[in-house]
Structures are given as structure tokens and as C-alpha cells.
Coordinates of C-alpha atoms and ligand atoms in Angstrom, one line a residue:
M1 CA -7.2 25.8 7.5
T2 CA -10.0 23.9 6.5
V3 CA -10.6 21.2 4.2
T4 CA -13.4 21.1 1.0
I5 CA -13.8 17.0 0.3
D6 CA -16.1 17.6 -3.3
K7 CA -15.4 13.7 -3.5
K8 CA -17.7 10.4 -2.6
L9 CA -17.8 7.4 -1.8
F10 CA -19.3 4.6 -2.5
I11 CA -18.3 1.1 -0.6
A12 CA -21.0 -1.7 -0.5
T13 CA -19.8 -4.4 2.1
F14 CA -20.9 -8.4 2.2
G15 CA -20.6 -11.1 4.3
C16 CA -19.1 -11.1 7.6
Q17 CA -18.3 -8.3 10.1
M18 CA -14.7 -9.2 9.4
N19 CA -15.6 -6.5 6.1
D20 CA -18.0 -4.4 8.1
R21 CA -14.6 -3.4 10.1
D22 CA -12.8 -2.8 7.0
T23 CA -15.8 -1.0 5.5
E24 CA -14.9 1.5 8.3
I25 CA -11.7 1.2 8.3
M26 CA -11.5 2.3 3.8
A27 CA -14.0 4.9 4.7
Q28 CA -12.1 6.0 7.3
L29 CA -8.3 6.0 5.6
L30 CA -10.2 7.3 2.9
S31 CA -12.6 10.4 4.7
R32 CA -9.3 13.6 4.1
S33 CA -10.9 13.1 0.5
Y34 CA -13.9 11.8 0.1
A35 CA -17.9 11.7 2.0
R36 CA -19.4 8.0 2.1
T37 CA -22.2 8.2 0.1
L38 CA -25.6 6.0 -0.7
E39 CA -25.7 7.0 -4.5
L40 CA -24.1 5.1 -7.0
A41 CA -24.8 7.5 -9.1
E42 CA -23.3 10.4 -7.6
A43 CA -20.1 8.3 -6.3
D44 CA -16.4 9.5 -7.7
A45 CA -15.3 6.2 -6.3
V46 CA -16.9 3.2 -5.5
I47 CA -15.1 -0.2 -3.3
V48 CA -17.1 -3.2 -3.4
N49 CA -16.2 -4.9 -0.4
T50 CA -17.0 -9.2 -1.9
C51 CA -17.1 -11.7 -0.3
S52 CA -16.9 -15.4 -0.8
I53 CA -17.4 -17.6 2.1
R54 CA -20.5 -19.1 -0.3
A55 CA -21.0 -18.7 -3.8
K56 CA -23.9 -17.4 -3.5
A57 CA -22.5 -14.0 -1.7
E58 CA -19.9 -14.2 -3.9
Q59 CA -21.8 -14.3 -7.1
K60 CA -23.7 -11.0 -5.9
A61 CA -20.6 -9.1 -5.7
F62 CA -20.3 -9.7 -9.5
S63 CA -23.3 -8.4 -10.1
L64 CA -22.4 -5.3 -8.6
L65 CA -18.8 -5.2 -10.1
G66 CA -20.9 -5.8 -13.9
V67 CA -23.9 -3.1 -12.9
L68 CA -20.7 -0.6 -12.5
R69 CA -19.2 -0.7 -16.1
K70 CA -22.4 1.4 -17.0
Y71 CA -21.5 4.0 -14.2
K72 CA -18.3 4.2 -15.2
K73 CA -19.1 4.6 -19.2
K74 CA -20.8 7.5 -18.1
K75 CA -17.8 8.6 -16.1
P76 CA -14.8 7.5 -16.8
E77 CA -12.7 8.8 -13.8
M78 CA -14.7 6.7 -12.0
I79 CA -12.4 4.8 -9.5
I80 CA -13.2 1.6 -9.1
A81 CA -12.2 -1.7 -6.6
A82 CA -12.4 -4.2 -5.2
T83 CA -11.7 -5.6 -2.2
G84 CA -12.2 -8.4 0.7
C85 CA -11.5 -12.7 0.0
V86 CA -12.9 -12.8 -4.1
A87 CA -10.6 -9.8 -4.3
Q88 CA -7.8 -12.0 -2.4
Q89 CA -9.0 -15.3 -4.0
D90 CA -8.7 -14.2 -7.8
G91 CA -6.9 -11.3 -8.3
R92 CA -5.9 -9.8 -11.3
K93 CA -8.2 -12.4 -13.3
M94 CA -11.1 -9.6 -11.3
I95 CA -9.2 -7.8 -14.4
S96 CA -9.5 -10.2 -16.7
R97 CA -13.7 -10.0 -16.3
M98 CA -14.3 -6.8 -15.3
N99 CA -11.7 -4.3 -17.0
H100 CA -13.7 -1.4 -15.7
I101 CA -12.3 -2.6 -12.5
D102 CA -9.3 -0.4 -11.5
L103 CA -8.4 -1.7 -8.1
V104 CA -7.9 -5.1 -5.8
I105 CA -6.8 -5.4 -3.4
G106 CA -6.8 -7.3 -0.4
P107 CA -7.5 -7.9 3.3
Q108 CA -4.2 -7.4 4.7
N109 CA -3.2 -4.5 1.6
I110 CA -6.2 -1.7 2.8
Y111 CA -4.0 -0.1 4.7
Q112 CA -2.3 1.2 1.8
L113 CA -5.3 2.5 0.1
P114 CA -5.3 6.2 -0.2
L115 CA -1.9 5.9 -1.3
L116 CA -3.0 3.2 -4.7
F117 CA -5.7 6.0 -5.4
D118 CA -3.3 8.5 -5.5
K119 CA -1.4 6.8 -8.4
I120 CA -4.6 5.4 -10.9
R121 CA -5.7 9.2 -10.0
K122 CA -2.2 9.5 -11.8
T123 CA -1.6 7.3 -13.2
R124 CA -4.8 5.4 -14.5
K125 CA -2.9 1.8 -14.8
T126 CA -5.2 -1.2 -13.2
T127 CA -2.8 -2.6 -9.6
V128 CA -3.3 -5.1 -7.7
A129 CA -2.7 -5.6 -3.9
T130 CA -2.9 -8.8 -3.3
D131 CA 0.8 -9.7 -0.9
I132 CA 0.2 -12.1 2.1
S133 CA 3.2 -11.6 4.7
P134 CA 4.0 -13.8 6.7
S135 CA 5.2 -10.7 9.2
F136 CA 2.1 -8.9 8.6
S137 CA 1.1 -6.8 11.8
I138 CA -2.2 -5.1 11.9
P139 CA -1.7 -1.7 12.3
P140 CA -2.6 0.1 15.5
F141 CA -5.2 2.4 13.9
L142 CA -7.8 4.3 16.6
P143 CA -11.6 4.4 15.0
T144 CA -13.2 7.9 14.7
M145 CA -16.2 8.7 15.7
D146 CA -18.1 9.6 12.1
C147 CA -19.2 6.5 11.4
G148 CA -21.2 3.5 12.0
L149 CA -23.7 3.4 15.1
P150 CA -21.9 5.5 17.8
H151 CA -22.9 3.8 21.2
K152 CA -21.3 0.3 20.2
R153 CA -18.2 -1.2 17.9
F154 CA -16.0 -3.9 17.0
V155 CA -13.0 -4.1 17.7
T156 CA -11.0 -7.0 15.5
I157 CA -9.0 -9.1 18.2
M158 CA -7.2 -11.3 15.5
Q159 CA -7.8 -12.5 11.9
G160 CA -7.6 -15.0 10.1
C161 CA -7.3 -18.9 11.0
N162 CA -5.6 -22.1 11.0
N163 CA -8.0 -24.9 11.5
F164 CA -8.5 -25.6 7.8
C165 CA -12.5 -26.8 8.5
T166 CA -12.9 -28.9 4.4
Y167 CA -15.1 -26.5 3.6
C168 CA -14.0 -23.3 4.8
I169 CA -12.3 -21.4 1.9
V170 CA -11.3 -18.1 4.8
P171 CA -7.6 -19.8 5.4
Y172 CA -6.9 -18.6 1.6
V173 CA -8.2 -15.8 1.5
R174 CA -7.9 -14.8 4.7
G175 CA -4.3 -16.3 4.9
R176 CA -2.9 -17.9 9.1
E177 CA -4.1 -16.2 12.1
L178 CA -2.4 -13.3 13.1
S179 CA -3.7 -11.8 17.2
R180 CA -3.3 -8.0 17.7
S181 CA -0.9 -7.1 21.0
Q182 CA -3.0 -7.2 24.0
E183 CA -1.7 -3.7 24.8
D184 CA -2.9 -2.0 20.9
I185 CA -7.0 -3.8 21.0
V186 CA -6.7 -2.5 24.9
A187 CA -5.6 1.2 24.2
E188 CA -8.2 0.6 21.1
V189 CA -11.2 0.0 23.7
R190 CA -10.2 3.1 26.1
H191 CA -10.4 5.4 23.1
L192 CA -13.5 4.3 21.7
V193 CA -14.8 4.7 25.0
S194 CA -13.7 7.9 26.0
H195 CA -15.9 8.7 22.9
G196 CA -18.5 7.7 24.9
V197 CA -18.9 3.9 23.2
K198 CA -20.8 1.5 25.4
E199 CA -20.5 -1.9 24.2
I200 CA -17.4 -3.5 23.1
T201 CA -18.0 -6.5 20.3
L202 CA -14.3 -8.0 20.1
L203 CA -14.2 -9.7 16.9
G204 CA -12.2 -13.3 14.1
Q205 CA -12.4 -15.6 12.6
N206 CA -12.2 -17.6 15.9
V207 CA -11.3 -15.6 19.2
N208 CA -10.9 -18.4 21.3
S209 CA -7.3 -19.7 20.1
Y210 CA -6.2 -15.5 19.9
G211 CA -2.8 -16.0 21.9
N212 CA -2.2 -18.9 20.1
D213 CA 0.5 -17.5 17.8
Q214 CA 2.2 -15.0 20.2
E215 CA 6.1 -15.9 21.3
E216 CA 5.4 -18.0 25.2
S217 CA 6.5 -15.2 27.3
Q218 CA 4.2 -12.7 25.9
R219 CA 1.7 -14.9 25.3
T220 CA -2.5 -13.9 26.1
S221 CA -4.9 -16.4 26.2
F222 CA -8.8 -15.3 24.8
A223 CA -10.1 -16.1 28.3
E224 CA -7.0 -12.8 29.8
L225 CA -8.1 -10.3 26.8
L226 CA -11.0 -10.7 27.8
C227 CA -11.0 -9.6 31.3
S228 CA -8.9 -7.4 30.3
V229 CA -11.1 -5.3 28.2
A230 CA -13.6 -6.4 31.1
E231 CA -12.4 -4.1 33.3
I232 CA -12.0 -1.4 31.4
R233 CA -14.3 1.5 33.0
G234 CA -16.6 2.5 30.7
V235 CA -17.1 -1.4 29.3
E236 CA -20.6 -1.4 30.2
R237 CA -21.5 -4.6 27.4
L238 CA -19.0 -6.5 26.6
R239 CA -19.5 -9.5 23.5
F240 CA -17.0 -12.2 20.8
T241 CA -17.3 -13.5 18.6
T242 CA -16.7 -16.1 16.8
S243 CA -15.5 -19.5 18.1
N244 CA -14.3 -22.7 17.1
P245 CA -16.1 -24.9 20.2
K246 CA -13.0 -27.0 20.0
D247 CA -11.3 -24.3 21.4
L248 CA -13.8 -23.2 23.2
S249 CA -11.4 -23.6 27.6
D250 CA -13.0 -24.4 31.0
D251 CA -10.9 -20.2 31.8
L252 CA -13.5 -19.2 29.4
I253 CA -15.9 -20.8 30.7
R254 CA -15.6 -19.1 33.8
C255 CA -16.1 -15.2 32.6
F256 CA -19.5 -15.9 32.0
V257 CA -19.0 -16.7 36.5
D258 CA -16.6 -14.1 37.5
L259 CA -17.4 -10.9 34.2
D260 CA -20.6 -9.2 34.8
N261 CA -20.0 -7.3 32.1
L262 CA -20.4 -9.8 29.7
C263 CA -22.9 -10.7 27.6
S264 CA -25.9 -13.7 28.1
H265 CA -25.4 -15.2 24.0
F266 CA -22.7 -17.2 23.3
H267 CA -22.7 -18.1 19.3
L268 CA -21.5 -21.5 18.9
P269 CA -20.6 -22.7 15.5
V270 CA -21.6 -26.6 15.4
Q271 CA -22.2 -26.9 11.5
S272 CA -23.9 -30.7 12.5
G273 CA -25.3 -33.1 14.7
S274 CA -22.9 -36.0 13.8
N275 CA -19.5 -37.0 14.5
S276 CA -19.0 -38.8 10.7
I277 CA -19.4 -35.4 9.1
L278 CA -17.3 -33.0 12.3
R279 CA -14.5 -35.6 11.6
R280 CA -15.0 -35.3 7.2
M281 CA -15.0 -31.5 8.0
N282 CA -12.0 -31.8 10.0
R283 CA -13.9 -29.6 13.5
K284 CA -11.7 -31.3 15.9
Y285 CA -14.3 -32.9 18.5
T286 CA -17.8 -34.8 19.4
I287 CA -21.6 -34.2 19.4
E288 CA -20.2 -35.4 22.9
T289 CA -17.6 -33.4 24.1
Y290 CA -19.1 -30.8 22.6
L291 CA -22.5 -31.0 24.2
D292 CA -20.6 -31.1 27.5
K293 CA -19.2 -27.7 27.1
V294 CA -22.7 -26.1 26.3
E295 CA -23.6 -27.9 29.5
K296 CA -20.7 -26.3 31.3
L297 CA -21.5 -22.5 30.1
K298 CA -25.8 -23.7 30.9
E299 CA -24.6 -24.0 34.3
V300 CA -22.8 -21.3 35.3
R301 CA -25.5 -18.6 32.8
P302 CA -29.1 -20.2 33.3
D303 CA -30.0 -17.3 31.0
I304 CA -27.2 -18.0 27.5
A305 CA -29.3 -17.3 25.0
L306 CA -27.3 -19.9 21.9
T307 CA -27.3 -19.8 18.9
T308 CA -24.7 -21.5 15.9
D309 CA -24.3 -22.1 12.3
I310 CA -25.2 -25.2 10.6
I311 CA -24.2 -26.6 7.3
V312 CA -26.5 -29.3 5.7
G313 CA -26.2 -31.4 2.5
F314 CA -22.6 -31.7 3.2
P315 CA -21.0 -34.1 0.4
G316 CA -22.8 -37.4 2.0
E317 CA -24.6 -36.3 4.3
T318 CA -26.8 -39.5 4.8
D319 CA -30.8 -38.9 6.6
E320 CA -29.1 -40.6 8.9
D321 CA -26.3 -37.9 9.7
F322 CA -29.0 -35.2 8.9
Q323 CA -31.8 -37.0 11.5
A324 CA -28.7 -36.2 14.1
T325 CA -28.3 -32.5 13.4
M326 CA -32.3 -32.6 13.2
D327 CA -31.5 -33.8 17.3
L328 CA -29.0 -31.9 18.1
L329 CA -31.3 -28.6 17.3
E330 CA -33.6 -30.4 20.0
K331 CA -31.2 -31.2 22.3
V332 CA -29.5 -27.8 22.6
R333 CA -32.8 -25.6 22.0
Y334 CA -31.0 -23.0 20.2
H335 CA -32.4 -19.4 20.7
G336 CA -31.5 -18.3 16.8
S337 CA -29.2 -20.5 14.5
F338 CA -27.7 -19.8 10.5
S339 CA -28.5 -22.3 9.0
F340 CA -26.8 -22.8 4.5
I341 CA -26.7 -25.4 1.8
Y342 CA -23.4 -26.9 1.3
S343 CA -21.8 -25.0 -1.5
S344 CA -18.6 -26.6 -3.3
R345 CA -15.3 -23.5 -2.2
P346 CA -12.2 -24.5 -4.3
P347 CA -9.3 -24.8 -3.2
A348 CA -11.1 -26.3 0.2
K349 CA -10.7 -29.7 1.3
S350 CA -14.2 -30.7 0.5
C351 CA -14.3 -29.9 -2.9
E352 CA -12.9 -33.1 -4.2
F353 CA -15.5 -35.1 -1.8
E354 CA -17.7 -37.3 -3.9
D355 CA -21.4 -35.5 -3.5
T356 CA -24.3 -38.1 -4.0
I357 CA -27.1 -35.8 -3.0
S358 CA -29.5 -34.2 -5.0
Q359 CA -30.3 -29.6 -4.7
E360 CA -33.4 -31.1 -4.2
E361 CA -32.7 -33.0 -1.5
K362 CA -30.2 -30.1 0.1
K363 CA -33.0 -27.9 -0.3
E364 CA -35.2 -29.5 1.9
R365 CA -33.5 -30.5 4.6
L366 CA -32.6 -26.2 5.2
A367 CA -36.4 -26.6 4.8
I368 CA -37.2 -28.5 7.1
Y369 CA -34.0 -27.4 10.2
Q370 CA -35.5 -24.1 9.2
A371 CA -38.9 -24.7 10.7
H372 CA -38.0 -26.4 13.0
Q373 CA -35.9 -23.7 14.6
K374 CA -38.4 -20.8 13.8
E375 CA -41.1 -22.5 16.6
I376 CA -38.2 -23.2 19.2
T377 CA -37.0 -19.3 17.9
M378 CA -40.3 -18.1 18.7
E379 CA -40.9 -20.6 22.3
R380 CA -37.9 -20.1 23.6
N381 CA -38.5 -15.7 22.8
L382 CA -41.9 -16.7 25.1
E383 CA -39.8 -17.9 28.1
Y384 CA -38.6 -13.5 28.4
V385 CA -42.6 -12.3 28.7
G386 CA -43.2 -11.5 32.0
Q387 CA -39.7 -10.8 32.5
T388 CA -38.0 -7.4 33.7
M389 CA -35.3 -6.8 32.0
E390 CA -32.3 -4.3 31.5
I391 CA -31.9 -3.0 27.4
M392 CA -29.3 -0.8 25.5
V393 CA -31.4 1.7 24.1
E394 CA -30.1 1.1 20.4
G395 CA -32.1 4.0 18.2
E396 CA -36.0 5.1 17.4
S397 CA -37.1 3.4 14.5
R398 CA -37.3 5.3 11.1
N399 CA -40.6 4.9 10.6
A400 CA -42.9 5.9 13.5
E401 CA -41.4 8.1 16.1
G402 CA -41.6 7.5 19.4
Q403 CA -41.0 3.5 18.7
W404 CA -37.9 2.9 19.5
S405 CA -36.1 -0.6 19.9
G406 CA -33.0 -1.5 22.7
R407 CA -31.3 -4.9 23.5
I408 CA -30.8 -7.2 25.8
S409 CA -28.1 -8.6 27.1
T410 CA -29.1 -12.2 24.6
H411 CA -29.3 -9.7 21.7
H412 CA -32.5 -10.4 21.5
I413 CA -34.6 -6.5 20.2
V414 CA -37.1 -5.4 22.7
N415 CA -39.1 -2.8 20.8
F416 CA -40.7 -0.1 23.7
T417 CA -42.4 3.1 23.7
C418 CA -41.2 6.4 24.5
A419 CA -42.7 9.7 23.9
K420 CA -39.0 11.2 24.9
P421 CA -35.5 11.5 23.1
L422 CA -33.6 8.9 24.1
V423 CA -29.3 8.8 23.6
P424 CA -29.0 5.3 21.6
G425 CA -26.2 3.7 24.1
R426 CA -28.4 4.2 27.7
M427 CA -29.3 1.6 29.6
L428 CA -33.2 1.2 30.7
M429 CA -35.2 -1.4 32.6
V430 CA -38.1 -3.0 30.3
H431 CA -41.3 -5.2 30.8
I432 CA -41.3 -7.9 28.5
D433 CA -45.0 -8.0 27.6
E434 CA -45.2 -9.8 23.7
A435 CA -43.0 -12.2 21.8
C436 CA -42.9 -12.1 17.8
Y437 CA -40.2 -14.8 17.0
N438 CA -37.1 -11.7 15.3
S439 CA -38.1 -9.7 18.4
L440 CA -39.9 -9.0 21.8
R441 CA -42.2 -6.4 23.1
G442 CA -42.1 -3.9 26.6
T443 CA -43.0 -2.3 28.0
L444 CA -40.5 1.0 30.2
V445 CA -40.8 0.7 33.5
D446 CA -40.6 3.9 35.5
G447 CA -37.7 5.4 37.3
Ligands
LIG1 N1 -21.0 -24.0 2.4 C1 -21.9 -23.4 3.1 N2 -21.6 -22.9 4.4 C2 -20.3 -22.6 4.7 N3 -20.6 -21.6 5.9 C3 -18.3 -21.5 5.9 N4 -18.5 -22.4 4.5 C4 -19.7 -22.9 3.8 C5 -19.5 -23.6 2.8 N5 -19.0 -23.8 2.1 C6 -20.7 -21.1 7.0 C7 -20.6 -21.1 7.9 C8 -19.9 -21.0 9.0 C9 -20.4 -20.0 8.6 C10 -20.2 -18.4 8.9 O1 -20.4 -20.1 7.0 O2 -22.0 -22.9 9.1 O3 -19.7 -21.2 10.0
LIG2 FE1 -13.6 -21.5 8.4 FE2 -13.2 -23.6 10.4 FE3 -11.2 -21.0 10.3 FE4 -14.1 -21.2 11.3 S1 -12.7 -22.2 12.0 S2 -13.1 -19.2 9.4 S3 -15.3 -22.8 9.6 S4 -11.6 -22.9 8.6

């Protein structure tokens, strides 16, 4: 019997890779009744997967939800659902603010989506599902291959965070750390590679503390997990994100010696170069211990590309504190960084800290940081020129036929020309000829 799927689902995703992965899961859960669409106008159901990490992200989600009001007016049977971190945080308040929303679902509750959609269709009663249960465990969930890039996939290894960095809302909206079992993760990776996936990225808010919530007798460390995934035949490239430097162990550093398929890239968010700010952020490491770990990583993998996250304008950040961040940038010479102006996110603790720096000053600091990072990124990219490197093919350019892109192990994009069709995920050698700020340009090496 063939089932015709006549309804259309539009999903807008804001925020991090955890949300990207949740979006894939939701699309798959609803795929028996809904096909994905990129056109809001033809959607029968809309999911807005929200992010609340900074005020701007939250505003963007609310502004899209606002726009949906007129679509719902035209098509009253349209289902509108809000998911993600804002949904978790605001719950029913979202519906009081915007009464055209039918469903508010927290990240732990997305697995009930088909049931909740059915209920809405039958009763048209607004529903809020945002319970965080201490006994929740992430269900084993094997992805189908019909969404996203088939040659690379994210695999969630844990949810939540226990760190309570004082600026961060994540522990309040994503709950406590919850690790999936090693067996479930390995089974998912095996399933993916058997369907042709070549690159796996292990995903969690703080992957370095993987396993800390498991019973001692069954506990697996992140380094052990990484080794067991790296061993699976067919995993050609392995990556992970994100890490808190305080939990970066020597065993994990050792993985960069032992595991050939572990990529030469480490995203290690430092947030600030000043010890006094780090203390008030509750980051639980000092710049000295951070630099020590960076040195060890560079020692065992000289070609490693380091990237980071920076917050400027944390409450009370002095000129000296900011200068310490600039000094750190100069010392580590990050290949790239994501940098943000501090955003007050109640109930995160730093909201109570006295903030004396003007928004103008914060913007200026951000511009100074970003300008210097840009120079360093360019210098770093130029270091690749003249080298012959292995790329994994990503795909053909949408705008120009015969123009392809791939990524080297460090995650840099390399653009190149190839008249023949290529399969994404294929490994090829390229000679790097040119460097730009955002990408490299190369020539395929024959053979
Ligand atoms: N203000 C600004 N940036 C923030 N981040 C997290 N919380 C805030 C906040 N309140 C940044 C951090 C983190 C990244 C994902 O977002 O740099 O590493
Ligand atoms: Fe937020 Fe800190 Fe947890 Fe990262 S480690 S999610 S910054 S609380």
C-alpha cells in the first residue's frame, strides 16, 4: 500500500547544532504525514525551533512567529508549533503572548510530536509540553537518510549542561547533563556508515564531561567513546563539538595522537582572556591552564586548527580585562572565532552583576576584536598555500557548474574546478593555490 503524503511542513531553525539535529528528528517523526517545504505559503504546519542563547536570537524567533499570524488567518487549520529553548523557558506564556500558536514543546518532549499533532488536529486545543523529567533518557533513534547532507551527520551524545557559567541560559532550558549510552551511540554510527555516511560529528553542549552522569561501574569517558566510534569501519572523519576547556583531559589530547580519522580541528571556547572575568563567569579554569592545554594539543597535532568563542563586555569588564582577551588572541592566533557582545539572559546569574560599560563601548570592543581576528584568520589561511591536502567533497556550487567545494581536516573550505561529476563524501587531493578570508582555492591533483 502506498501512502500519499499530501501535507506540507515548514521548519525554521535558529541557534546551535543541537537545534539542527532536533529539527531533523522532528521532520523524521512527522514524515509519515508531512513532506518538508521551504515555502511558508504552502505549509500546513510550521515549527519554529527557537534559540534563547542571546536576546537577538530570541527576538528573531518571535518576529517569525509574529509574521505567522497572518498566514494562520488565511489558513486557520494551519498548525503552528514553537520548540527549542525559548519554548522550554516561556511555556504557556508564549501562547498568552501569541494566541495563534497551537503547540509549545520543550527539547525533551519533541518525541511526542506525532501524538501532539494528532491531538491538535482532532481537538484544536492549545497544548504545552515542556516537562523536564529526571528519569528522561534520549530514545535510541535511527535517522533515515532523507534529510540533510548524506555524507556527514551529527550524532547527539548528550544533552544539557551542569556548569552554570554565570552568563549562560543553557542549564536552565536544556536541563542537567544526560549522556546517551555508548551502545546506542555506536549503533547509530554503525547505521549511518552502513548507509554511506563518511563523516560523523559527536554533539553535546559539553562533550568533555560525557559519561559523568552514568553509574560508575558503566561509566565511559569521552576519550573512550571517541576511540570506540573512531574504530567503526567506514568512519572516515570524526569531529566533535562543543568542549569546556576545564574538562579537556590528557586522555582526550592523546586521542589526537592515536586516532588517524580524528580531524585536526578543536573548537575550544575560552570566552575571555582575563582570569578575573573567567572567575566571575564561573568557568573554573585560568588562562594559564587553558594555554597549557593549547600547547599540549599543538605539540601532539602541529597542524591542529583552533577556534574559539569570545564574549566581550561581560559586566565589569575593564580596559585591562579586554586587553587580556586581545593578548590571548595574539598568543593562540586562533584560526577563527565566534565573538559576541554580552547579552543579559535571566535567570542566568550575571544578570545581577553591575554592568557599567556602555553599549557603544561594547560594540567598539567587539569591532576591535573582530578586526584583529580577521587579520589573523587571513594570515593563518595563507599558511596553507603551496600545500597538497586531502579534501572531502562537499558538493557542487549552486551558482556555477563545474565549481566544487570540499573541506580539509581542519574544516576549512577549499573551492576547486572539476568538469566531471563528483560524489559528496569522496576524498581527493588538492594543491592549495590561494587563500581568502572565508575559504581556500585549490587545484585537483591527478591520480
Ligand atoms: N551573551 C553573549 N554570548 C553568550 N554565549 C552564551 N551565552 C551568552 C550570553 N549571555 C556565547 C558563548 C558560547 C556561545 C555558544 O554563545 O560564547 O560559547
Ligand atoms: Fe553554557 Fe557554560 Fe554549559 Fe557551555 S559550559 S552550555 S557556556 S553553562
